[in-house]
Tab-separated table of C-alpha atoms in Angstrom:
chain	number	residue	atom	x	y	z
A	24	MET	CA	58.984	59.219	188.115
A	25	ALA	CA	58.057	55.318	187.752
A	26	HIS	CA	54.697	56.532	189.260
A	27	ARG	CA	54.515	59.234	186.541
A	28	SER	CA	54.335	62.380	189.388
A	29	GLN	CA	54.869	65.808	188.823
A	30	GLY	CA	58.655	66.242	189.459
A	31	LEU	CA	60.805	69.164	191.279
A	32	ASP	CA	61.489	71.786	188.998
A	33	LEU	CA	65.363	72.544	190.324
A	34	PHE	CA	67.718	74.530	188.448
A	35	ILE	CA	70.212	71.782	189.049
A	36	ALA	CA	68.459	68.907	187.249
A	37	ASP	CA	68.257	71.833	183.697
A	38	PRO	CA	70.693	70.337	181.092
A	39	SER	CA	70.576	73.576	179.621
A	40	ASN	CA	72.697	75.165	182.860
A	41	TYR	CA	75.589	73.115	182.302
A	42	ALA	CA	78.765	73.632	179.764
A	43	LEU	CA	80.526	70.635	181.062
A	44	LEU	CA	82.537	68.208	179.249
A	45	PHE	CA	80.940	64.479	179.792
A	46	SER	CA	82.684	62.131	182.187
A	47	GLY	CA	85.730	60.696	180.771
A	48	GLU	CA	85.649	63.217	178.009
A	49	SER	CA	89.063	64.484	178.271
A	50	VAL	CA	90.550	61.250	178.851
A	51	ALA	CA	89.126	60.343	175.713
A	52	ARG	CA	89.772	63.253	173.326
A	53	PRO	CA	93.550	62.064	172.453
A	54	PRO	CA	93.305	59.886	169.405
A	55	SER	CA	96.398	57.783	170.191
A	56	LEU	CA	94.028	56.635	172.936
A	57	PHE	CA	90.527	56.162	171.091
A	58	GLY	CA	91.218	56.168	167.552
A	59	ALA	CA	88.262	57.346	165.253
A	60	GLN	CA	86.251	57.046	167.990
A	61	SER	CA	84.266	60.382	168.883
A	62	SER	CA	85.020	61.159	173.035
A	63	LYS	CA	80.824	61.486	172.993
A	64	ASP	CA	80.451	57.691	172.197
A	65	THR	CA	82.703	56.298	175.353
A	66	VAL	CA	80.471	54.138	177.807
A	67	TRP	CA	80.598	57.284	180.240
A	68	ALA	CA	79.694	59.728	178.094
A	69	LEU	CA	77.067	57.910	176.526
A	70	HIS	CA	75.669	57.048	180.220
A	71	ASP	CA	75.795	61.074	180.322
A	72	ARG	CA	73.542	61.302	177.505
A	73	ALA	CA	71.065	59.150	178.201
A	74	PHE	CA	70.950	60.513	181.853
A	75	LEU	CA	70.259	64.090	180.123
A	76	LEU	CA	68.131	62.753	177.833
A	77	TRP	CA	65.620	61.413	180.161
A	78	HIS	CA	65.583	64.367	182.407
A	79	GLY	CA	65.108	66.438	179.128
A	80	CYS	CA	62.078	64.280	178.969
A	81	VAL	CA	60.752	65.371	182.371
A	82	ARG	CA	61.213	68.818	182.310
A	83	MET	CA	59.813	69.244	178.692
A	84	ARG	CA	56.673	67.322	179.494
A	85	SER	CA	55.565	69.616	182.522
A	86	ASP	CA	57.011	73.063	181.049
A	87	ALA	CA	53.719	75.382	180.271
A	88	ARG	CA	55.615	77.607	178.483
A	89	ILE	CA	55.898	75.185	175.478
A	90	ASN	CA	53.094	74.534	172.818
A	91	ASP	CA	51.820	71.224	172.081
A	92	ALA	CA	53.546	71.669	168.542
A	93	ASP	CA	57.010	72.005	169.729
A	94	LYS	CA	56.632	69.125	172.196
A	95	GLY	CA	56.029	66.650	169.187
A	96	HIS	CA	58.878	68.060	167.768
A	97	PHE	CA	60.904	67.433	170.952
A	98	ALA	CA	58.997	63.765	171.288
A	99	VAL	CA	60.358	62.528	167.755
A	100	ARG	CA	63.720	63.887	168.183
A	101	ALA	CA	64.233	62.312	171.603
A	102	TRP	CA	62.917	58.962	169.965
A	103	LEU	CA	65.574	59.439	167.455
A	104	GLU	CA	68.070	60.340	170.062
A	105	ALA	CA	67.287	57.439	172.083
A	106	ASP	CA	67.592	54.987	169.395
A	107	ALA	CA	70.817	56.304	168.443
A	108	LEU	CA	72.017	56.161	171.647
A	109	GLY	CA	71.209	52.373	172.174
A	110	GLU	CA	72.812	51.594	169.034
A	111	ALA	CA	76.054	53.036	170.291
A	112	LEU	CA	75.918	51.410	173.117
A	113	ASN	CA	75.688	48.203	171.334
A	114	LYS	CA	79.274	48.765	170.044
A	115	HIS	CA	80.414	48.641	173.512
A	116	THR	CA	81.257	44.627	173.482
A	117	CYS	CA	84.466	45.134	175.672
A	118	GLU	CA	82.316	44.093	178.975
A	119	ILE	CA	83.679	46.461	181.040
A	120	GLU	CA	81.995	49.481	183.193
A	121	ARG	CA	78.663	47.149	182.600
A	122	ALA	CA	77.323	49.357	185.414
A	123	PHE	CA	77.260	52.451	183.517
A	124	ILE	CA	75.922	50.290	180.254
A	125	PHE	CA	72.997	49.251	182.709
A	126	GLN	CA	72.437	52.297	184.032
A	127	ALA	CA	72.482	53.976	180.854
A	128	ARG	CA	70.219	52.196	178.970
A	129	GLU	CA	67.393	52.327	182.132
A	130	TYR	CA	67.426	55.950	181.352
A	131	ILE	CA	66.912	55.424	177.440
A	132	PHE	CA	64.148	52.733	178.070
A	133	ASN	CA	62.695	55.290	180.706
A	134	THR	CA	63.097	57.934	178.197
A	135	GLN	CA	60.907	55.455	175.305
A	136	MET	CA	58.278	55.273	177.787
A	137	CYS	CA	58.460	58.785	178.782
A	138	ILE	CA	57.286	59.557	175.071
A	139	SER	CA	55.032	56.794	174.858
A	140	PHE	CA	52.857	57.810	177.389
A	141	GLU	CA	53.442	61.163	178.146
A	142	PHE	CA	54.085	62.858	174.811
A	143	GLN	CA	51.988	60.505	172.331
A	144	ARG	CA	49.179	63.310	171.939
A	145	PHE	CA	51.399	65.869	170.932
A	146	ILE	CA	52.649	63.486	167.817
A	147	PRO	CA	50.045	64.169	165.352
A	148	LEU	CA	50.866	67.616	165.214
A	149	VAL	CA	54.381	66.146	163.750
A	150	THR	CA	53.401	63.908	161.611
A	151	SER	CA	50.542	61.521	160.563
A	152	ASN	CA	52.641	58.648	160.382
A	153	ILE	CA	52.939	57.574	163.676
A	154	ASN	CA	50.198	55.862	165.595
A	155	GLY	CA	51.660	55.164	168.535
A	156	LEU	CA	55.423	54.949	169.945
A	157	PHE	CA	55.033	51.978	172.146
A	158	HIS	CA	57.433	49.085	170.913
A	159	ARG	CA	56.785	45.580	172.026
A	160	ASP	CA	60.014	44.190	171.041
A	161	LYS	CA	61.549	47.017	173.473
A	162	ALA	CA	59.597	46.615	176.213
A	163	GLU	CA	59.594	42.556	175.949
A	164	GLU	CA	63.713	43.115	175.884
A	165	TRP	CA	63.764	45.629	179.080
A	166	LEU	CA	61.252	42.847	180.605
A	167	ASN	CA	63.327	40.113	179.929
A	168	HIS	CA	66.444	41.742	181.209
A	169	GLN	CA	64.447	43.041	184.496
A	170	ALA	CA	63.537	39.162	185.213
A	171	ALA	CA	67.309	38.302	185.048
A	172	VAL	CA	68.126	40.987	186.840
A	173	ALA	CA	65.416	39.753	189.643
A	174	GLU	CA	67.238	36.304	189.427
A	175	ARG	CA	70.522	37.511	190.175
A	176	PHE	CA	69.122	39.400	192.982
A	177	MET	CA	67.227	36.027	194.404
A	178	LEU	CA	70.269	34.008	193.998
A	179	GLY	CA	72.083	36.248	196.547
A	180	LEU	CA	69.089	36.789	198.934
A	181	HIS	CA	68.848	32.669	198.780
A	182	THR	CA	72.835	32.309	199.059
A	183	ILE	CA	72.313	34.219	202.819
A	184	THR	CA	73.291	32.086	206.128
A	185	GLY	CA	72.828	33.561	208.820
A	186	ASN	CA	73.752	37.055	208.297
A	187	LEU	CA	72.992	40.106	205.941
A	188	ASN	CA	76.319	40.308	204.035
A	189	ASN	CA	75.182	40.631	200.727
A	190	LEU	CA	74.514	43.296	197.997
A	191	LEU	CA	71.132	43.958	198.722
A	192	ALA	CA	71.743	45.165	202.595
A	193	ARG	CA	73.618	47.549	202.505
A	194	ARG	CA	71.431	49.493	199.938
A	195	PRO	CA	68.157	50.609	201.675
A	196	PHE	CA	66.833	52.469	198.582
A	197	PHE	CA	67.173	50.406	196.132
A	198	VAL	CA	63.905	49.394	197.933
A	199	PHE	CA	62.396	52.314	195.287
A	200	TRP	CA	64.227	51.223	192.470
A	201	PHE	CA	62.409	47.932	192.815
A	202	MET	CA	59.428	49.571	193.320
A	203	GLY	CA	59.449	51.712	189.951
A	204	GLN	CA	60.067	48.841	188.098
A	205	ILE	CA	56.800	47.358	188.935
A	206	SER	CA	55.089	50.582	188.485
A	207	ARG	CA	56.994	50.441	184.844
A	208	SER	CA	55.938	46.632	184.374
A	209	LEU	CA	52.610	47.117	185.229
A	210	ALA	CA	52.112	50.597	183.149
A	211	LEU	CA	53.649	48.153	180.068
A	212	TRP	CA	50.666	45.844	181.022
A	213	GLN	CA	48.179	48.088	181.090
A	214	CYS	CA	49.300	49.022	177.689
A	215	ASP	CA	49.132	45.591	176.150
A	216	ASN	CA	47.312	43.016	178.272
A	217	THR	CA	48.551	40.468	176.484
A	218	LEU	CA	52.292	41.128	177.978
A	219	THR	CA	51.799	38.706	180.981
A	220	VAL	CA	55.709	38.645	180.937
A	221	ALA	CA	55.143	41.899	182.879
A	222	LEU	CA	53.371	40.521	185.590
A	223	ASP	CA	55.655	37.642	185.948
A	224	VAL	CA	58.544	39.854	186.398
A	225	CYS	CA	56.850	42.042	188.927
A	226	LYS	CA	56.266	38.937	191.035
A	227	ALA	CA	59.974	38.078	190.574
A	228	LEU	CA	60.592	41.638	191.871
A	229	LEU	CA	58.968	41.361	195.268
A	230	PRO	CA	61.324	38.881	197.364
A	231	ALA	CA	63.765	41.787	197.236
A	232	ILE	CA	61.070	44.771	198.066
A	233	ASP	CA	59.839	42.283	200.973
A	234	TYR	CA	63.824	41.919	202.164
A	235	LEU	CA	64.713	45.697	201.933
A	236	THR	CA	60.890	46.954	203.236
A	237	ALA	CA	61.860	44.514	206.567
A	238	LEU	CA	65.341	45.727	207.203
A	239	TRP	CA	64.822	48.975	206.530
A	240	PRO	CA	61.354	49.868	207.679
A	241	CYS	CA	59.782	53.128	206.872
A	242	PRO	CA	55.746	53.636	207.124
A	243	GLU	CA	55.658	55.844	203.477
A	244	GLN	CA	57.606	52.774	201.783
A	245	ARG	CA	55.259	50.473	203.270
A	246	HIS	CA	52.054	52.060	202.708
A	247	ARG	CA	53.130	52.601	198.777
A	248	TYR	CA	54.389	49.198	198.532
A	249	GLU	CA	51.015	47.673	200.024
A	250	LEU	CA	49.101	49.737	197.666
A	251	LEU	CA	51.791	48.658	194.662
A	252	ARG	CA	50.505	44.764	195.565
A	253	GLU	CA	47.214	45.383	195.266
A	254	GLN	CA	47.372	47.038	191.573
A	255	LEU	CA	49.785	44.083	191.260
A	256	ALA	CA	47.166	41.500	192.453
A	257	GLN	CA	44.201	42.735	190.834
A	258	ALA	CA	45.986	42.648	187.393
A	259	CYS	CA	47.107	38.915	188.142
A	260	PHE	CA	43.060	38.367	189.010
A	261	VAL	CA	42.511	39.673	185.539
A	262	ALA	CA	44.607	38.397	183.465
A	263	ARG	CA	44.127	35.326	184.871
A	264	LEU	CA	47.502	34.348	186.813
A	265	ASN	CA	48.059	32.869	189.885
A	266	PRO	CA	48.030	36.012	192.388
A	267	PRO	CA	51.560	37.459	194.162
A	268	ASP	CA	52.748	35.255	196.654
A	269	PRO	CA	51.823	37.042	200.201
A	270	LEU	CA	53.909	39.856	202.077
A	271	ASN	CA	57.020	37.924	203.796
A	272	LEU	CA	58.484	40.321	206.524
A	273	THR	CA	60.984	37.563	207.599
A	274	LEU	CA	64.611	38.045	208.136
A	275	PRO	CA	67.542	35.665	208.494
A	276	PRO	CA	69.059	35.660	211.524
A	277	VAL	CA	71.627	38.415	212.352
A	278	SER	CA	75.242	36.710	213.396
A	279	SER	CA	76.522	40.357	214.252
A	280	PRO	CA	75.610	43.966	214.584
A	281	ASP	CA	78.446	44.456	212.722
A	282	LEU	CA	77.382	43.653	209.223
A	283	LEU	CA	75.219	46.655	208.988
A	284	VAL	CA	78.086	49.228	209.757
């Protein structure tokens, strides 16, 4: 979805086809465990709600049965819900389940990007007070966080000493997540060319993609990655920034094949 491509219309992807409790909701229901906090505001439930909101936006944008006015109303409600979910996540300061919090924030930002880029033309049908939903502060917050993520992954790569026993080696599909983050960062820069930190984030994520591309070769992924690199190089040229480093598919020597099992 980072490439704004058409998704599959699957039954399992439609939230209205489910009547289930959120993750951990049955555990959180007893007041003696969570006090006055709603069972729908736990870390796990907020993650699920953010996930459903994101997929709801993806389905709505391509639903030809919905008229433009209804799509505009949906976009406004979805934006307000995304803000509410973000505020609810901010209340969780206990440093547990950080993976759920991180992923929930990813869904929230993706939702806001989807609304900004895909639903913007429907907004005037709802209100004349909204002149665009792109928020630079939200974009900068997300980009700064992605820069920190890239730094942590690179720290792991730099500590490799003759083996592939690291966080990325066993996660081949992370390569598409990293590529998606670069696509989103490029979209933000295209929306605001002064947001050059987006291009810095793109370049910071490249070594991790190079590593996974070399470790888990895939012709289709390689083709898409080369196109993405070309887009980034062109953006850096326009922004008068240093170009990205050349593609590096060199791997450290493997001390034991068992490390990949």
